[in-house]
Short mmCIF file of C-alpha atoms in Angstrom, two decimals:
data_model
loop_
_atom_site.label_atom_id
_atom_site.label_comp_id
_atom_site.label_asym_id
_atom_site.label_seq_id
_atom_site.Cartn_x
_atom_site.Cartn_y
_atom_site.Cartn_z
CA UNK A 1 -93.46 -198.10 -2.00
CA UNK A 2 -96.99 -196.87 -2.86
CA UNK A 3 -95.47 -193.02 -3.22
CA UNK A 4 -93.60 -193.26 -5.97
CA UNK A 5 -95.16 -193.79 -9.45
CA UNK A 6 -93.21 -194.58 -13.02
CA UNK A 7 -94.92 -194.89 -16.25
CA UNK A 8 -95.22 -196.37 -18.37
CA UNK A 9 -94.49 -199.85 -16.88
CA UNK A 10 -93.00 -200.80 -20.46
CA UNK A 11 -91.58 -198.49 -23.52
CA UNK A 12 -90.61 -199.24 -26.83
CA UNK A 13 -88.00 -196.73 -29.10
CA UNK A 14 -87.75 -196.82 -32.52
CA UNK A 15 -84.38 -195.64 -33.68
CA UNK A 16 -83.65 -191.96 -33.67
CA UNK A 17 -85.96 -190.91 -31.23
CA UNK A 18 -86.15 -189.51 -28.09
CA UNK A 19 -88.45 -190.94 -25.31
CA UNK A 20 -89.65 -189.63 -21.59
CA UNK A 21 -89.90 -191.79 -18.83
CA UNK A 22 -92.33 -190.48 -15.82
CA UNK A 23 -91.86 -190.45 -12.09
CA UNK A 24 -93.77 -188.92 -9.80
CA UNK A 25 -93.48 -188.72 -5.94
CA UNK A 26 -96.37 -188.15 -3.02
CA UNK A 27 -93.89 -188.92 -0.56
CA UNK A 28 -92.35 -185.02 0.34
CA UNK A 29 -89.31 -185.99 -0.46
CA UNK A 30 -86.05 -183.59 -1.88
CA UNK A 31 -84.08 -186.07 -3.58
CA UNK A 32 -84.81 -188.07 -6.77
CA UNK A 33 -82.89 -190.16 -8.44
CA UNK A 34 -83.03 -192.36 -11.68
CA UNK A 35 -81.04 -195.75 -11.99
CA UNK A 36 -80.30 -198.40 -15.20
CA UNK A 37 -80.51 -201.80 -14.47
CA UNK A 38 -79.42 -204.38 -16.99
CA UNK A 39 -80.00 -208.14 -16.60
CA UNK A 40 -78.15 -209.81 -14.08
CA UNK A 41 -76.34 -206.71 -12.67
CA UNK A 42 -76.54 -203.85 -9.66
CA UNK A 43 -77.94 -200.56 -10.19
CA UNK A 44 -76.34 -197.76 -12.07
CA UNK A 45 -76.55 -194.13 -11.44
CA UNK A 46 -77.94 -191.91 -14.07
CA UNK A 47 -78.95 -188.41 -12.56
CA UNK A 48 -80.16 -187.24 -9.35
CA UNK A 49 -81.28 -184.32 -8.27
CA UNK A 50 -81.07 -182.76 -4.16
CA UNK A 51 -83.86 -180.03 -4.68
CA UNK A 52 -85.51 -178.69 -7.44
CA UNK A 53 -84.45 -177.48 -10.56
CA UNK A 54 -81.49 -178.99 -9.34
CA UNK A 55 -79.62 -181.80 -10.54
CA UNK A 56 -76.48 -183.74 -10.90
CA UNK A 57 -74.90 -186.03 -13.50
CA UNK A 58 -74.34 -189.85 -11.96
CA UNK A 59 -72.06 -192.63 -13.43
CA UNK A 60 -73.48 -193.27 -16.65
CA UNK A 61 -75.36 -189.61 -17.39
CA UNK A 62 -74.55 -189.80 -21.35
CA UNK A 63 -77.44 -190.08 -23.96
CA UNK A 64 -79.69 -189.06 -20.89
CA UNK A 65 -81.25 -186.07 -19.86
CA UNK A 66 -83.72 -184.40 -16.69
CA UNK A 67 -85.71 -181.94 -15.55
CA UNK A 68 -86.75 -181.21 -11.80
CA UNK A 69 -89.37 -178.34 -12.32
CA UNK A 70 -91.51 -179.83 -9.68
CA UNK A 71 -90.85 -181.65 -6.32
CA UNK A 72 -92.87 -184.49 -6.78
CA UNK A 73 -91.73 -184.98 -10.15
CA UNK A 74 -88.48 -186.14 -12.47
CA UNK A 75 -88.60 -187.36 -15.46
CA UNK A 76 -86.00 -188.88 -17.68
CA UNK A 77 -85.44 -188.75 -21.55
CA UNK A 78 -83.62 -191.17 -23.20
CA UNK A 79 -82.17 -189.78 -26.04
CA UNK A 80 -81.09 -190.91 -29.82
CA UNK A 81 -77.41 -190.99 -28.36
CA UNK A 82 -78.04 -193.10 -26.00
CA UNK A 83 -77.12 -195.97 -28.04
CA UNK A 84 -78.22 -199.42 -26.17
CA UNK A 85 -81.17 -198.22 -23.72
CA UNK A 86 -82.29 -201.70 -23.67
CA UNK A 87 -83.14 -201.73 -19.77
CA UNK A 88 -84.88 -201.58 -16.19
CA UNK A 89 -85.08 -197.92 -15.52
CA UNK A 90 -85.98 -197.16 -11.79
CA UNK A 91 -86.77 -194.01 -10.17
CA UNK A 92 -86.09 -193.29 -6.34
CA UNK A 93 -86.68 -190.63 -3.80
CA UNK A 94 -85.30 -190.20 -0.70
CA UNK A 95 -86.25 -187.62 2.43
CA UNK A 96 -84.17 -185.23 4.01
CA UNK A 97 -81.81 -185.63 6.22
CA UNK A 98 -78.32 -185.61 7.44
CA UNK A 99 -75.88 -186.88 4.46
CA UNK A 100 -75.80 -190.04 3.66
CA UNK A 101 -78.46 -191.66 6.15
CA UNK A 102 -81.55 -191.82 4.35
CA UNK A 103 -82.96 -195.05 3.01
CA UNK A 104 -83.82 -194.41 -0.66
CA UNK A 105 -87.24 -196.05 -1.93
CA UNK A 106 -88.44 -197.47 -5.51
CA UNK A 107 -90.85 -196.79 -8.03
CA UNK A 108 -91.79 -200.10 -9.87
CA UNK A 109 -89.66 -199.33 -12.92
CA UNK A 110 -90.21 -198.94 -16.90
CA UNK A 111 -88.85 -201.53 -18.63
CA UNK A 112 -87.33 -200.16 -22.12
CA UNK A 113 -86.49 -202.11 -25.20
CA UNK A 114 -85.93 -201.04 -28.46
CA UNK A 115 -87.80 -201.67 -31.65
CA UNK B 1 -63.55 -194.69 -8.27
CA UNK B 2 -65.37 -196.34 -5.46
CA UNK B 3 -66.89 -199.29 -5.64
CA UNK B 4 -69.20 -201.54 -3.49
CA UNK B 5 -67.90 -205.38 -4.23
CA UNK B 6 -70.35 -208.40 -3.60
CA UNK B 7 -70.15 -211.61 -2.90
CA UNK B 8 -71.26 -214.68 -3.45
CA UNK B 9 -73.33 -214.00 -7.31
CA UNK B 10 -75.54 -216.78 -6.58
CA UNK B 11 -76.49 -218.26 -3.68
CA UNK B 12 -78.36 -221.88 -3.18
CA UNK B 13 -79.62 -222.94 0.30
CA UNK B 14 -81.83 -225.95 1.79
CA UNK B 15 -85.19 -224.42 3.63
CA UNK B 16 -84.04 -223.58 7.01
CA UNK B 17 -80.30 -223.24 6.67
CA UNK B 18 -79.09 -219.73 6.74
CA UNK B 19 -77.61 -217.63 4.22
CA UNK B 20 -74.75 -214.95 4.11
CA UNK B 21 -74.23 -212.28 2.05
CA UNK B 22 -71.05 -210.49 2.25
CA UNK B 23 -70.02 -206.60 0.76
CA UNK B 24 -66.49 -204.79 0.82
CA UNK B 25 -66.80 -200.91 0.34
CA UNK B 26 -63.94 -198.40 -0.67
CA UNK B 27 -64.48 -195.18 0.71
CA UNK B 28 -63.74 -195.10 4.38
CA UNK B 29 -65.77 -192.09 4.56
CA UNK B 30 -69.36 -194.08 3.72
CA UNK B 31 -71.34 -194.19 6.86
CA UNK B 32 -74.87 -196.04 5.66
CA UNK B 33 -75.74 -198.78 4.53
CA UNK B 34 -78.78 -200.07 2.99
CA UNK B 35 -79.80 -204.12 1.90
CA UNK B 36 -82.19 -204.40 -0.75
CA UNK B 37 -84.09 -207.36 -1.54
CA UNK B 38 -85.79 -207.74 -5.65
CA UNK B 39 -87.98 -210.29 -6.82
CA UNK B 40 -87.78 -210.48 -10.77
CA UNK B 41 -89.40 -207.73 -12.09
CA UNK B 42 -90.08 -206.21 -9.33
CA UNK B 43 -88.62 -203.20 -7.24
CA UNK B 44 -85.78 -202.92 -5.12
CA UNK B 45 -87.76 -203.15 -1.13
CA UNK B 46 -85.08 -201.73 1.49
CA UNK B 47 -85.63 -205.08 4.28
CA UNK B 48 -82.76 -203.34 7.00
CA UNK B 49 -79.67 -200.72 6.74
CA UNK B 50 -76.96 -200.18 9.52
CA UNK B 51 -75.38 -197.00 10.13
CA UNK B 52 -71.95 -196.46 10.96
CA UNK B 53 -72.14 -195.85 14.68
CA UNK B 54 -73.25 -199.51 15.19
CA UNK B 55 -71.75 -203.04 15.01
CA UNK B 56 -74.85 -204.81 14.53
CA UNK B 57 -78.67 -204.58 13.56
CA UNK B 58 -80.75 -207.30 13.72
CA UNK B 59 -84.80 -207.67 12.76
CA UNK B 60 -86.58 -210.89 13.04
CA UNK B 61 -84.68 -213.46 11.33
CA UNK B 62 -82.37 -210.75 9.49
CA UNK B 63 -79.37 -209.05 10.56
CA UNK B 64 -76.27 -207.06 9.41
CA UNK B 65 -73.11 -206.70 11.02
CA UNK B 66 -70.61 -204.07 10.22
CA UNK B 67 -66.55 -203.84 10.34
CA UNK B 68 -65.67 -200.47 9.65
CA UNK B 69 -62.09 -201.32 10.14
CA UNK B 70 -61.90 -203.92 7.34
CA UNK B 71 -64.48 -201.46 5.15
CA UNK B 72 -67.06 -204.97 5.08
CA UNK B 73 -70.89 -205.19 6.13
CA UNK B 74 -72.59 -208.44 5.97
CA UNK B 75 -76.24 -209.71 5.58
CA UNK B 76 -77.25 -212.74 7.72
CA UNK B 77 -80.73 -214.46 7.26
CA UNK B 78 -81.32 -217.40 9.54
CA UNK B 79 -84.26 -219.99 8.88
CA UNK B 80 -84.47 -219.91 5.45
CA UNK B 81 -87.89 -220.02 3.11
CA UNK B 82 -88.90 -220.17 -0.16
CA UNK B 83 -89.79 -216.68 -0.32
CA UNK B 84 -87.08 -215.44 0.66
CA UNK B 85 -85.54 -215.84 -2.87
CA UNK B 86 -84.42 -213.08 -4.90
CA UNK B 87 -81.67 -211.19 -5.44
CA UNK B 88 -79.90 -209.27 -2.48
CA UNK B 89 -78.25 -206.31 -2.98
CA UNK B 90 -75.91 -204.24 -0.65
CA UNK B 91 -75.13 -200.55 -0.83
CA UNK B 92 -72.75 -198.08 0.82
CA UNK B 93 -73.18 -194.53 0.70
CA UNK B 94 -70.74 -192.18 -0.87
CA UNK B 95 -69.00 -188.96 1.37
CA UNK B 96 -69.39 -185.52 -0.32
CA UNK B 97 -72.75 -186.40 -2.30
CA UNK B 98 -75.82 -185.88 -0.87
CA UNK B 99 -77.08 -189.42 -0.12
CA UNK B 100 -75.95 -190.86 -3.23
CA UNK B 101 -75.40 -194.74 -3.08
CA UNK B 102 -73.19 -197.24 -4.66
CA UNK B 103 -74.83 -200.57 -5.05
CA UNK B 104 -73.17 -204.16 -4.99
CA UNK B 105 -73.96 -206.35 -8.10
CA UNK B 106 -76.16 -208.56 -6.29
CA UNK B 107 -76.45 -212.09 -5.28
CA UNK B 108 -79.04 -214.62 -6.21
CA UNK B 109 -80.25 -216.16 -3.43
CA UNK B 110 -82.70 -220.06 -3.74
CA UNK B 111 -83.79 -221.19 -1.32
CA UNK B 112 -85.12 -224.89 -1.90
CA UNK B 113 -87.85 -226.50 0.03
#
């Protein structure tokens, strides 16, 4: 989906640091959200956030943190306790609507590894 | 917790044959639910969802049927090509979150010409 932009496409961490992945939204919509992927497995709920400066811990919220100053945009920090980042990030929006109904769409991800 | 369960992992097909996908949800209270198709590398593309007030939902040579009684939603794909491989995945959504989702682990899908 053309709307939604991540970047960088790939990141690198050196140990001890903290790093900021970018997404940013054309698309109007309230909710973001931010996923991990890891090879050969679904998608895992980080944060997500229903308006803004807003927003809700997921499954697997440690060593992570967010911001939602701005409706088009939510970026994620992986921080130094996050221990194995090694992954597909993806960020998602979806529009308002009654709970539950509304088909979420993708950014093209950032793929993080560590150095 | 809840939990979206899906099966087969990997699925191999001959061109033209069709191709089922199968997902078992736990929370009686979810009431959409998404398919996602992802090439490698690429994003997750939403190709049809079903919402709980319907059976079935069909487009083109896709279609998911729903049993809210047994808590299972399928993905059907008749006529089988090449490009339709990648990896499927199913989600439900979750009651009391606003439209939060709980995906399925995916299944690999080849199809071979």
């Amino acid at each position: 989906d053309g709307g939604i932009t991540q970047s960088p496409k790939y990141l690198f961490r050196k140990e001890g640091q903290n790093v900021t992945l970018s997404c940013e939204q054309n698309l109007n919509h309230d909710a973001m959200y931010w996923y991990r992927q890891d090879p050969g497995q679904g998608l895992r709920l980080i944060y997500y956030s229903q308006i803004v400066n807003d927003f809700q811990k997921g499954d697997i919220a440690e060593g992570y943190s967010v911001s939602r100053e701005k409706k088009e945009s939510f970026p994620l920090t992986v921080t130094s306790a996050q221990k194995n980042p090694t992954a597909f990030y993806l960020c998602a929006s979806s529009p308002p609507g009654l709970r539950g109904n509304q088909p979420q769409h993708f950014g093209d991800g950032t793929r993080l590894s560590i150095l | 917790g809840e939990n979206v369960e899906q099966h087969p992992s990997t699925l191999s097909v001959q061109e033209g044959d069709s191709a089922v996908i199968k997902c078992t949800y736990s929370d009686s209270a979810s009431n959409y639910f998404p398919w996602y198709k992802q090439e490698l590398g690429k994003r997750p593309q939403l190709i049809i969802d079903i919402r709980s007030n319907v059976g079935e939902k069909k487009d083109q040579r896709i279609a998911v049927t729903l049993n809210k009684t047994a808590k299972h939603f399928s993905l059907h794909i008749t006529e089988t090509q090449p490009e339709d491989s990648a990896v499927y995945f199913c989600a439900a959504s979750l009651s009391g979150g606003y439209n939060k989702l709980i995906f399925g682990a995916g299944t690999r899908l080849a199809v071979h010409p």
